Coordinates of C-alpha atoms in Angstrom, one line a residue:
Chain A
M1 CA 25.0 -20.8 14.7
S2 CA 28.7 -21.8 14.6
V3 CA 31.1 -20.3 12.3
P4 CA 32.1 -23.4 10.3
E5 CA 28.5 -24.1 9.5
R6 CA 28.1 -20.8 7.8
Q7 CA 31.0 -21.4 5.4
G8 CA 29.2 -23.8 3.2
P9 CA 27.3 -22.7 0.1
R10 CA 24.0 -23.7 1.7
A11 CA 24.6 -21.4 4.6
I12 CA 25.6 -18.6 2.2
D13 CA 22.4 -19.1 0.3
A14 CA 20.5 -18.9 3.6
I15 CA 22.3 -15.6 4.6
I16 CA 21.6 -14.1 1.2
R17 CA 18.0 -15.0 1.4
R18 CA 17.6 -13.8 4.9
Y19 CA 19.1 -10.4 4.3
R20 CA 18.2 -9.7 0.8
E21 CA 14.7 -8.4 1.4
V22 CA 15.9 -6.5 4.5
L23 CA 18.7 -4.8 2.6
L24 CA 16.5 -4.1 -0.3
G25 CA 14.1 -2.3 1.9
F26 CA 16.8 -0.1 3.2
A27 CA 18.4 0.4 -0.2
L28 CA 15.0 1.5 -1.6
K29 CA 14.6 4.0 1.2
L30 CA 18.0 5.4 0.3
C31 CA 17.9 5.4 -3.4
G32 CA 14.2 5.9 -4.0
R33 CA 14.4 3.7 -7.1
P34 CA 14.1 -0.1 -7.2
D35 CA 16.6 -0.6 -10.0
E36 CA 19.2 1.3 -8.1
A37 CA 18.3 -0.5 -4.9
Q38 CA 18.7 -3.9 -6.6
D39 CA 22.1 -2.9 -7.9
L40 CA 23.3 -1.6 -4.5
V41 CA 22.2 -4.8 -2.8
Q42 CA 23.7 -7.0 -5.4
D43 CA 27.0 -5.1 -5.2
A44 CA 26.9 -5.3 -1.4
F45 CA 26.6 -9.2 -1.6
E46 CA 29.2 -9.5 -4.2
R47 CA 31.6 -7.6 -2.1
A48 CA 30.7 -9.8 1.0
L49 CA 31.3 -12.9 -1.1
R50 CA 34.6 -11.7 -2.5
S51 CA 35.9 -10.6 0.9
Q52 CA 35.0 -13.7 2.8
M53 CA 32.9 -11.6 5.1
M54 CA 30.3 -14.3 5.0
R55 CA 32.4 -16.1 7.6
L56 CA 31.8 -13.5 10.3
P57 CA 29.4 -14.2 13.2
E58 CA 26.0 -13.1 12.1
D59 CA 25.6 -10.0 14.2
E60 CA 28.8 -8.7 12.8
L61 CA 28.1 -9.7 9.3
R62 CA 24.8 -7.9 9.4
A63 CA 26.5 -4.6 10.6
W64 CA 29.1 -5.1 8.0
L65 CA 26.5 -5.5 5.2
F66 CA 24.8 -2.3 6.3
T67 CA 28.1 -0.5 6.3
V68 CA 28.9 -1.7 2.8
L69 CA 25.4 -0.7 1.6
H70 CA 26.0 2.8 3.2
N71 CA 29.4 3.1 1.4
L72 CA 28.0 2.1 -2.0
F73 CA 25.1 4.5 -1.6
I74 CA 27.4 7.4 -0.6
D75 CA 29.6 6.6 -3.6
R76 CA 26.6 7.0 -5.8
C77 CA 25.6 10.3 -4.2
R78 CA 29.3 11.5 -4.7
R79 CA 29.3 10.5 -8.3
R80 CA 26.0 12.2 -8.9
A81 CA 27.2 15.3 -7.1
R82 CA 30.3 15.4 -9.3
G83 CA 28.1 15.5 -12.4
P84 CA 26.6 13.4 -15.2
Q85 CA 29.9 12.7 -17.0
H86 CA 30.7 10.2 -14.2
D87 CA 27.2 8.6 -14.2
R88 CA 26.9 5.0 -15.2
V89 CA 30.6 4.3 -14.8
D90 CA 30.1 1.3 -12.7
S91 CA 33.8 0.5 -12.6
V92 CA 34.2 3.3 -10.1
D93 CA 32.4 1.2 -7.6
V94 CA 34.9 -1.6 -7.9
A95 CA 37.7 0.6 -6.7
A96 CA 35.5 2.0 -3.8
R97 CA 37.2 1.9 -0.5
E98 CA 36.9 -1.0 1.9
P99 CA 34.6 -0.3 4.8
E100 CA 36.1 0.8 8.0
P101 CA 35.7 -1.6 10.9
V102 CA 32.2 -2.1 12.3
P103 CA 32.0 -0.5 15.8
A104 CA 31.4 -3.1 18.5
W105 CA 28.1 -1.6 19.6
A106 CA 26.6 -2.2 16.2
A107 CA 27.2 -5.9 16.5
L108 CA 25.6 -6.5 19.9
D109 CA 23.2 -9.4 20.2
V110 CA 19.5 -9.0 20.1
A111 CA 19.0 -9.4 23.9
Q112 CA 21.5 -6.5 24.6
V113 CA 19.7 -4.3 22.0
E114 CA 16.4 -5.0 23.5
A115 CA 17.7 -4.3 27.0
A116 CA 19.1 -1.0 25.7
L117 CA 15.7 -0.2 24.2
Q118 CA 14.0 -0.8 27.5
Q119 CA 16.2 1.9 29.1
L120 CA 14.7 4.6 26.8
D121 CA 11.9 6.9 27.9
P122 CA 8.7 5.6 26.3
L123 CA 8.2 9.0 24.8
Y124 CA 11.1 8.3 22.5
R125 CA 11.1 4.5 22.5
D126 CA 7.6 4.0 21.2
P127 CA 7.8 6.2 18.1
F128 CA 11.3 4.7 17.4
R129 CA 9.9 1.1 17.6
M130 CA 7.0 1.9 15.4
C131 CA 9.2 3.6 12.8
E132 CA 12.3 1.3 12.8
L133 CA 10.7 -2.0 13.7
E134 CA 7.2 -1.8 12.3
G135 CA 8.0 0.5 9.4
L136 CA 5.1 2.9 10.1
S137 CA 5.0 6.4 8.6
Y138 CA 5.3 9.5 10.8
A139 CA 1.6 10.1 10.1
D140 CA 0.6 6.6 11.3
I141 CA 2.7 6.9 14.4
A142 CA 1.3 10.3 15.2
A143 CA -2.2 8.9 14.8
R144 CA -1.4 5.9 17.0
L145 CA 0.2 8.0 19.7
G146 CA -2.2 10.8 19.5
A147 CA 0.8 13.2 19.2
P148 CA 1.4 16.0 16.7
I149 CA 3.1 14.8 13.6
G150 CA 5.7 17.5 13.8
T151 CA 7.1 16.0 17.0
I152 CA 7.6 12.4 15.7
G153 CA 10.7 12.9 13.7
S154 CA 12.6 14.6 16.5
R155 CA 11.5 12.0 19.0
I156 CA 12.8 9.3 16.8
M157 CA 16.1 11.1 16.3
R158 CA 16.3 11.5 20.1
A159 CA 15.8 7.8 20.6
R160 CA 18.5 7.0 18.1
Q161 CA 21.0 9.3 19.8
Q162 CA 20.2 7.9 23.3
L163 CA 20.3 4.3 22.1
R164 CA 23.7 4.8 20.6
V165 CA 25.0 6.1 23.9
I166 CA 23.5 3.2 25.8
L167 CA 24.8 0.6 23.4
Q168 CA 28.2 2.2 23.6
G169 CA 28.1 2.0 27.3
A170 CA 27.1 -1.7 27.2
V171 CA 30.2 -2.4 25.1
E172 CA 32.5 -0.6 27.5
K173 CA 31.0 -2.5 30.4
R174 CA 31.8 -5.9 28.9
Chain B
M1 CA 25.2 23.8 3.0
S2 CA 22.7 25.2 5.5
D3 CA 22.0 23.7 8.9
S4 CA 18.4 23.0 7.8
M5 CA 19.7 20.5 5.2
H6 CA 21.5 18.5 8.0
D7 CA 18.2 18.5 9.9
L8 CA 16.5 16.6 7.2
I9 CA 18.6 13.5 7.6
G10 CA 16.1 11.7 9.9
A11 CA 13.2 12.4 7.7
F12 CA 15.2 11.3 4.6
Y13 CA 16.2 8.1 6.3
D14 CA 12.7 7.3 7.4
G15 CA 11.4 7.9 3.9
E16 CA 9.4 10.9 4.9
L17 CA 10.7 13.5 2.4
P18 CA 8.8 14.2 -0.8
A19 CA 10.6 13.0 -3.9
A20 CA 12.1 16.3 -4.9
E21 CA 13.4 17.0 -1.5
A22 CA 14.8 13.6 -1.1
D23 CA 16.7 14.1 -4.4
A24 CA 18.1 17.3 -3.1
F25 CA 19.1 15.6 0.1
R26 CA 21.0 12.9 -1.9
A27 CA 22.9 15.6 -3.7
H28 CA 23.7 17.1 -0.3
L29 CA 24.8 13.8 1.0
G30 CA 27.4 13.4 -1.8
E31 CA 29.2 16.4 -0.4
C32 CA 28.6 16.5 3.3
D33 CA 30.9 14.4 5.6
R34 CA 28.8 15.2 8.7
C35 CA 25.6 13.8 7.1
Q36 CA 27.5 10.7 5.7
A37 CA 28.7 9.9 9.1
E38 CA 25.3 10.4 10.7
L39 CA 23.7 8.2 8.1
R40 CA 26.2 5.5 8.7
E41 CA 25.5 5.6 12.5
M42 CA 21.8 5.4 11.7
M43 CA 22.3 2.4 9.4
L44 CA 24.4 0.6 12.0
L45 CA 21.7 1.2 14.6
S46 CA 19.2 -0.3 12.1
A47 CA 21.5 -3.3 11.7
A48 CA 21.7 -3.7 15.4
A49 CA 17.9 -3.4 15.8
Q50 CA 17.0 -5.5 12.8
P51 CA 16.6 -8.8 14.6
L52 CA 14.0 -7.2 16.8
A53 CA 12.1 -6.2 13.7
T54 CA 12.2 -9.7 12.3
A55 CA 11.1 -11.0 15.6
Q56 CA 8.0 -8.9 15.8
S57 CA 7.0 -9.1 12.2
R58 CA 5.1 -10.8 10.0
P59 CA 3.8 -14.2 9.1
A60 CA 2.5 -12.4 6.1
A61 CA 5.8 -12.7 4.4
A62 CA 5.3 -16.4 3.8
P63 CA 3.6 -16.2 0.4
V64 CA 6.9 -14.8 -1.1
I65 CA 8.6 -18.0 -0.4
A66 CA 5.6 -20.1 -1.2
L67 CA 5.5 -18.6 -4.6
A68 CA 9.1 -19.7 -5.5
T69 CA 9.1 -21.9 -8.5
R70 CA 10.6 -25.3 -8.8
R71 CA 12.9 -23.8 -11.2
R72 CA 14.2 -21.5 -8.5
R73 CA 14.9 -24.4 -6.2
T74 CA 16.7 -26.2 -8.9
I75 CA 18.8 -23.1 -9.5
I76 CA 19.6 -22.7 -5.9
A77 CA 20.7 -26.3 -5.7
A78 CA 22.8 -25.9 -8.7
V79 CA 24.2 -22.6 -7.5
S80 CA 25.2 -24.1 -4.2
V81 CA 27.7 -26.2 -6.1
L82 CA 28.6 -23.4 -8.4
A83 CA 29.3 -21.1 -5.5
V84 CA 32.2 -23.2 -4.6
A85 CA 33.4 -24.3 -8.0
A86 CA 32.9 -21.3 -10.2
G87 CA 33.0 -18.3 -8.0
L88 CA 31.0 -16.8 -5.2
V89 CA 30.1 -13.6 -7.1
L90 CA 28.0 -15.6 -9.6
A91 CA 26.2 -17.2 -6.7
W92 CA 24.4 -14.1 -5.7
K93 CA 23.3 -13.4 -9.2
L94 CA 21.8 -16.7 -9.6
T95 CA 20.2 -17.0 -6.2
Q96 CA 18.1 -13.9 -6.9
P97 CA 14.6 -15.3 -6.1
K98 CA 12.5 -16.1 -9.2
P99 CA 9.0 -16.1 -7.9
I100 CA 6.1 -17.1 -10.1
M101 CA 5.4 -13.8 -11.8
L102 CA 1.7 -13.1 -11.8
A103 CA 2.0 -9.6 -13.3
L104 CA 3.5 -10.3 -16.7
A105 CA 1.4 -8.1 -19.0
S106 CA 2.6 -4.6 -19.5
A107 CA -0.6 -3.1 -18.1
R108 CA -2.5 -4.2 -15.1
P109 CA -6.2 -5.1 -15.6
I110 CA -7.5 -4.1 -12.2
E111 CA -7.3 -0.8 -10.3
S112 CA -6.6 -2.4 -6.9
R113 CA -3.4 -3.7 -5.5
L114 CA -2.7 -7.3 -4.5
S115 CA -0.7 -8.5 -1.5
V116 CA 1.2 -11.4 -3.1
P117 CA 4.4 -9.7 -4.0
S118 CA 4.8 -11.1 -7.5
A119 CA 1.3 -9.7 -8.4
D120 CA 2.1 -6.3 -6.9
R121 CA 4.5 -5.0 -9.5
W122 CA 3.4 -1.6 -10.6
R123 CA 2.1 -1.4 -14.2
P124 CA 0.0 1.3 -15.6
Y125 CA -3.7 0.7 -15.2
D126 CA -5.3 -0.4 -18.4
V127 CA -8.5 1.7 -18.3
A128 CA -9.7 0.7 -21.7
R129 CA -9.5 -3.1 -21.1
A130 CA -10.8 -2.7 -17.5
N131 CA -14.1 -1.3 -18.8
A132 CA -14.7 -4.4 -20.7
T133 CA -13.7 -7.5 -18.9
A134 CA -10.8 -6.9 -16.6
S135 CA -8.5 -9.7 -17.0
E136 CA -5.0 -10.8 -17.9
E137 CA -4.0 -14.2 -19.2
I138 CA -2.4 -16.2 -16.5
P139 CA -0.7 -19.3 -18.1
V140 CA -2.4 -22.5 -17.1
D141 CA 0.8 -24.0 -15.8
T142 CA 1.2 -21.1 -13.5
M143 CA -2.2 -21.7 -12.0
A144 CA -1.3 -25.4 -11.8
A145 CA 2.0 -24.7 -10.1
L146 CA 0.2 -22.5 -7.5
E147 CA -2.4 -25.2 -6.9
R148 CA 0.2 -28.0 -6.6
R149 CA 1.9 -25.9 -4.0
H150 CA -1.3 -25.2 -2.2
D151 CA -0.6 -21.6 -2.4
L152 CA -4.3 -20.7 -2.3
H153 CA -3.6 -17.0 -1.6
G154 CA -1.4 -16.8 -4.7
L155 CA -4.0 -18.7 -6.7
A156 CA -6.7 -16.2 -5.5
D157 CA -4.7 -13.4 -6.8
A158 CA -4.1 -15.1 -10.1
Y159 CA -7.9 -15.7 -10.4
L160 CA -8.6 -12.0 -9.6
L161 CA -6.1 -10.9 -12.3
S162 CA -7.6 -13.3 -14.8
G163 CA -11.1 -11.8 -14.2
E164 CA -12.5 -14.4 -11.9
A165 CA -13.3 -12.3 -8.9
A166 CA -15.9 -14.6 -7.5
R167 CA -13.5 -17.6 -7.4
A168 CA -10.8 -15.4 -5.9
G169 CA -13.2 -14.4 -3.2
E170 CA -14.1 -18.0 -2.4
L171 CA -10.5 -18.9 -2.0
L172 CA -9.7 -15.9 0.1
A173 CA -12.6 -16.6 2.4
R174 CA -11.0 -19.9 3.3
Q175 CA -7.7 -18.4 4.2
P176 CA -6.8 -17.7 7.8
A177 CA -7.4 -14.0 8.6
S178 CA -4.3 -11.8 7.9
A179 CA -3.8 -8.2 6.7
D180 CA -2.8 -9.6 3.3
V181 CA -5.9 -11.7 2.9
E182 CA -8.2 -8.8 4.1
S183 CA -6.5 -6.4 1.7
D184 CA -7.0 -8.8 -1.2
A185 CA -10.6 -9.3 -0.2
A186 CA -11.0 -5.6 -0.5
A187 CA -9.6 -5.9 -4.0
V188 CA -12.2 -8.6 -4.8
A189 CA -15.0 -6.4 -3.4
L190 CA -13.8 -3.4 -5.5
Q191 CA -13.8 -5.6 -8.5
T192 CA -17.4 -6.8 -7.9
G193 CA -18.6 -3.2 -7.2
D194 CA -19.1 -3.6 -3.5
A195 CA -17.3 -0.6 -2.2
A196 CA -18.7 -0.7 1.3
A197 CA -17.3 -4.2 1.7
A198 CA -14.0 -3.2 0.2
L199 CA -13.7 -0.5 2.8
T200 CA -14.5 -2.9 5.6
H201 CA -11.9 -5.3 4.4
A202 CA -9.2 -2.7 3.8
T203 CA -9.9 -1.1 7.1
R204 CA -9.5 -4.4 8.8
A205 CA -6.2 -5.0 7.0
L206 CA -4.9 -1.7 8.2
A207 CA -6.0 -2.4 11.7
M208 CA -4.0 -5.6 11.7
S209 CA -1.0 -4.0 9.9
P210 CA -1.1 -0.2 9.9
G211 CA 1.5 0.4 7.3
H212 CA 0.0 -2.1 4.8
R213 CA 0.6 -0.6 1.4
Q214 CA -1.8 -2.6 -0.7
A215 CA -4.6 -2.1 1.9
A216 CA -4.0 1.7 2.0
W217 CA -4.3 1.8 -1.7
N218 CA -7.5 -0.4 -1.8
R219 CA -8.9 1.7 1.0
A220 CA -8.4 4.9 -1.1
L221 CA -10.2 3.2 -4.1
A222 CA -13.1 2.2 -1.8
L223 CA -13.5 5.7 -0.5
R224 CA -13.6 7.0 -4.0
D225 CA -16.2 4.5 -5.0
L226 CA -18.3 5.4 -2.0
G227 CA -18.5 9.0 -3.2
L228 CA -15.9 10.3 -0.8
P229 CA -13.4 11.9 -3.2
R230 CA -11.9 14.2 -0.5
A231 CA -11.2 11.3 1.8
A232 CA -10.0 9.2 -1.1
A233 CA -7.6 11.9 -2.2
A234 CA -6.2 12.2 1.3
A235 CA -5.7 8.4 1.3
F236 CA -3.9 8.5 -2.0
D237 CA -1.7 11.3 -0.7
E238 CA -0.7 9.0 2.1
V239 CA 0.2 6.2 -0.4
A240 CA 2.2 8.7 -2.5
R241 CA 4.3 9.6 0.5
R242 CA 5.7 6.1 0.7
Q243 CA 7.6 6.8 -2.5
E244 CA 7.0 3.4 -4.1
P245 CA 8.1 3.6 -7.7
G246 CA 5.1 3.7 -10.0
W247 CA 2.5 3.5 -7.3
S248 CA 3.6 6.7 -5.8
S249 CA 3.2 8.8 -9.0
E250 CA -0.1 7.0 -9.8
A251 CA -1.3 7.9 -6.3
M252 CA -0.4 11.5 -6.8
A253 CA -2.2 11.6 -10.1
R254 CA -5.3 10.0 -8.6
A255 CA -5.3 12.4 -5.6
K256 CA -5.1 15.3 -8.1
S257 CA -8.0 14.2 -10.3
L258 CA -10.1 13.3 -7.2
R259 CA -9.6 16.8 -6.0
E260 CA -10.8 18.1 -9.4
V261 CA -13.9 16.0 -9.0
E262 CA -14.4 17.4 -5.6
A263 CA -14.1 21.0 -6.9
S264 CA -16.5 20.5 -9.8
R265 CA -18.9 18.8 -7.3
D266 CA -18.7 21.8 -5.1
A267 CA -19.7 24.0 -8.0
L268 CA -22.7 21.9 -8.7
R269 CA -23.7 21.5 -5.2
A270 CA -25.5 24.8 -4.8
A271 CA -27.6 24.2 -7.9
A272 CA -28.3 20.7 -6.8
E273 CA -29.5 21.8 -3.4
R274 CA -31.8 24.3 -4.8
A275 CA -33.3 21.6 -7.0
V276 CA -33.7 19.3 -4.0
A277 CA -35.4 22.2 -2.0
S278 CA -37.8 22.9 -4.9
G279 CA -38.5 19.2 -5.4
D280 CA -37.6 19.4 -9.0
T281 CA -34.9 16.8 -9.5
S282 CA -35.3 16.3 -13.2
D283 CA -32.2 17.9 -14.5
P284 CA -30.2 15.1 -16.0
S285 CA -26.9 16.8 -15.7
L286 CA -27.3 17.3 -12.0
T287 CA -28.5 13.7 -11.6
R288 CA -25.4 12.5 -13.3
A289 CA -23.1 14.8 -11.2
L290 CA -24.6 14.0 -7.8
P291 CA -26.1 10.6 -7.9
A292 CA -25.8 10.2 -4.1
L293 CA -27.6 13.4 -3.4
F294 CA -30.4 12.6 -5.9
A295 CA -30.8 9.1 -4.8
H296 CA -31.4 10.6 -1.5
A297 CA -34.0 13.1 -2.9
R298 CA -35.8 10.3 -4.7
A299 CA -35.9 8.4 -1.5
V300 CA -37.5 11.3 0.2
A301 CA -40.0 11.7 -2.6
A302 CA -40.9 8.0 -2.5
H303 CA -41.4 7.9 1.3
D304 CA -43.5 10.8 2.2
A305 CA -45.8 9.4 5.0
A306 CA -45.6 11.4 8.2
H307 CA -44.1 8.7 10.4
D308 CA -42.3 6.9 7.7
P309 CA -38.9 5.9 9.1
W310 CA -37.2 7.0 5.9
R311 CA -38.7 10.4 6.5
L312 CA -37.5 10.5 10.0
L313 CA -34.1 9.6 8.8
D314 CA -34.1 12.2 6.1
D315 CA -35.2 14.9 8.4
E316 CA -32.4 14.1 10.7
W317 CA -30.1 14.1 7.8
R318 CA -31.2 17.5 6.6
A319 CA -31.0 19.0 10.0
T320 CA -27.6 17.6 10.4
R321 CA -26.4 19.1 7.2
V322 CA -27.7 22.5 8.3
Q323 CA -25.7 22.2 11.4
L324 CA -22.7 21.0 9.7
T325 CA -22.6 23.9 7.3
G326 CA -23.5 26.2 10.2
G327 CA -20.3 25.0 11.9
D328 CA -21.6 23.3 15.1
A329 CA -19.9 20.0 14.2
A330 CA -20.1 18.3 17.5
A331 CA -23.8 18.9 17.9
A332 CA -24.3 17.8 14.3
E333 CA -22.6 14.6 14.8
K334 CA -24.4 13.8 18.0
R335 CA -27.7 14.6 16.5
A336 CA -27.0 12.5 13.5
I337 CA -26.1 9.5 15.6
D338 CA -29.2 10.0 17.7
G339 CA -31.3 10.3 14.6
F340 CA -30.0 7.2 13.1
S341 CA -30.5 5.3 16.4
R342 CA -34.1 6.4 16.5
A343 CA -34.5 5.6 12.8
L344 CA -33.2 2.1 13.6
A345 CA -35.6 1.8 16.5
A346 CA -38.4 3.0 14.2
G347 CA -37.8 0.1 11.9
I348 CA -35.4 0.9 9.2
A349 CA -33.6 -2.1 7.8
P350 CA -30.1 -2.1 9.2
G351 CA -28.8 -2.9 5.8
E352 CA -29.9 0.6 4.6
L353 CA -28.2 2.5 7.4
P354 CA -24.6 2.2 6.1
R355 CA -25.6 3.8 2.8
R356 CA -27.3 6.6 4.7
F357 CA -24.2 7.1 6.9
L358 CA -22.1 7.2 3.8
L359 CA -24.2 9.9 2.3
L360 CA -23.8 11.8 5.5
A361 CA -20.1 11.3 5.3
A362 CA -20.0 12.5 1.8
D363 CA -21.9 15.6 2.8
A364 CA -19.7 16.2 5.8
A365 CA -16.7 16.1 3.4
R366 CA -18.4 18.5 1.0
A367 CA -19.2 20.8 3.8
G368 CA -15.5 21.1 4.4
R369 CA -15.4 18.9 7.5
R370 CA -12.2 17.1 8.1
D371 CA -12.0 13.8 6.5
V372 CA -11.5 12.2 9.9
V373 CA -15.2 13.0 10.6
A374 CA -16.2 11.4 7.3
D375 CA -14.2 8.4 8.3
A376 CA -15.9 8.3 11.7
Y377 CA -19.2 8.1 9.9
V378 CA -17.9 5.4 7.6
D379 CA -16.7 3.5 10.7
E380 CA -20.1 3.9 12.3
A381 CA -21.7 2.6 9.1
R382 CA -19.4 -0.4 9.2
R383 CA -20.2 -1.1 12.8
L384 CA -24.0 -1.0 12.0
A385 CA -23.6 -3.1 9.0
T386 CA -21.8 -5.9 11.0
P387 CA -24.5 -8.1 12.5

């Protein structure tokens, strides 16, 4: 998809529709509450629309949306940690910092990510795939792999660490 | 903050922490730079991997779009202009999808969950109304809109919600097989009181899509209706762990009350077994408490001939039970399967076998066997029930 194509309102609609469900899923995992998740995702899109980020190439835009979602969520956690007197003051969000630039490894294209995934030991790759790509619970993954449930979380974290290193390497080789 | 808190980040991100721990972790996140940075990296990795997830998922998402109203399309068209003219911020607000809402009433008329997203909003279960005729009024034009759009799956769910389970079942039977369709077929079967069929459909749905939320819920209800409260409670525990608002706390409450049922059954069990042994099954309170066990006892009483297949079956069943409680599970299972095979060879109608297996499964659960064994019996019953 070329950049100018995405600038039109129709393209913006398409992007919003494509990523809304995805972001909502992540936001719900983070917040644990659908109303908060909706707010976060809405804020993330508003920020994207305001800052013209919708013009970015899609891989970069996606990483950027996730970063914004992260920042908005952390802001919420901070406010909550500071105490109830700051709760519900939505204006705090408006002043929230602009996200730092997206690292290049997070905006690699799908083929490069798949290639990186292939380099992982299946011991780590399989549970990571099931968790991250299929959305299975640790219990379901343990049952599928015939592995003790206690090992699933650490295998997934291991996969994440290794994957980051491999993706970073792929960027440096470019 | 302790190291152990940092270690929870993976489980938090993957939605594996119980609600209270997740809240504690959110509080920790607000103050911990290290965990914030780690979370950011995990989210960026998710962003990078996300196209792979989309690539390998799910034709099942189609009904969401299919359920969009004409109004929504109009709004989107209008918004496309507005987005340029009146400001992009507004665009997002107005492009929020407005699916045809099927779940409009404040309480839900059926216990099961439906796969069409607009019908799956959590609402408290309306026990009082459900006992009469379970239904909610779906506006005629909603039905018409679904029909015009040939969204037969959405229409099936609408029928189910409005108390017309049979029509819903017919529509679903004409849909191509998918986890969503199987899960909703389970809901139909639950509504018509066919728990064994409900289990079959829900299990199929989960085989197609292991994380299927509605199917996991419907499977738990089927297990409960089959007289397997322990397995049902475990299944609801699994649902509760997903932390879906509303559904999660209802699942927890259901698991808790199923465990209470289980405990009171345990207390009655000794008395019931004495009654079965003495042949006096007339105590109405026991009959009410343990219908499965007494149905079995009556079956024994009704089929007393020496080589009656029922008798053969029941002998095996009794022997198995002894072995189960005696602890030799592997031998008990093998013997049960052998016994059932012989009973089948001796001429028991295959249709009766699933029920027998289910009784055995219930008993295995009561005897403290792991639920997975009970599930194995159920699976076996299902296999036998499939021609």
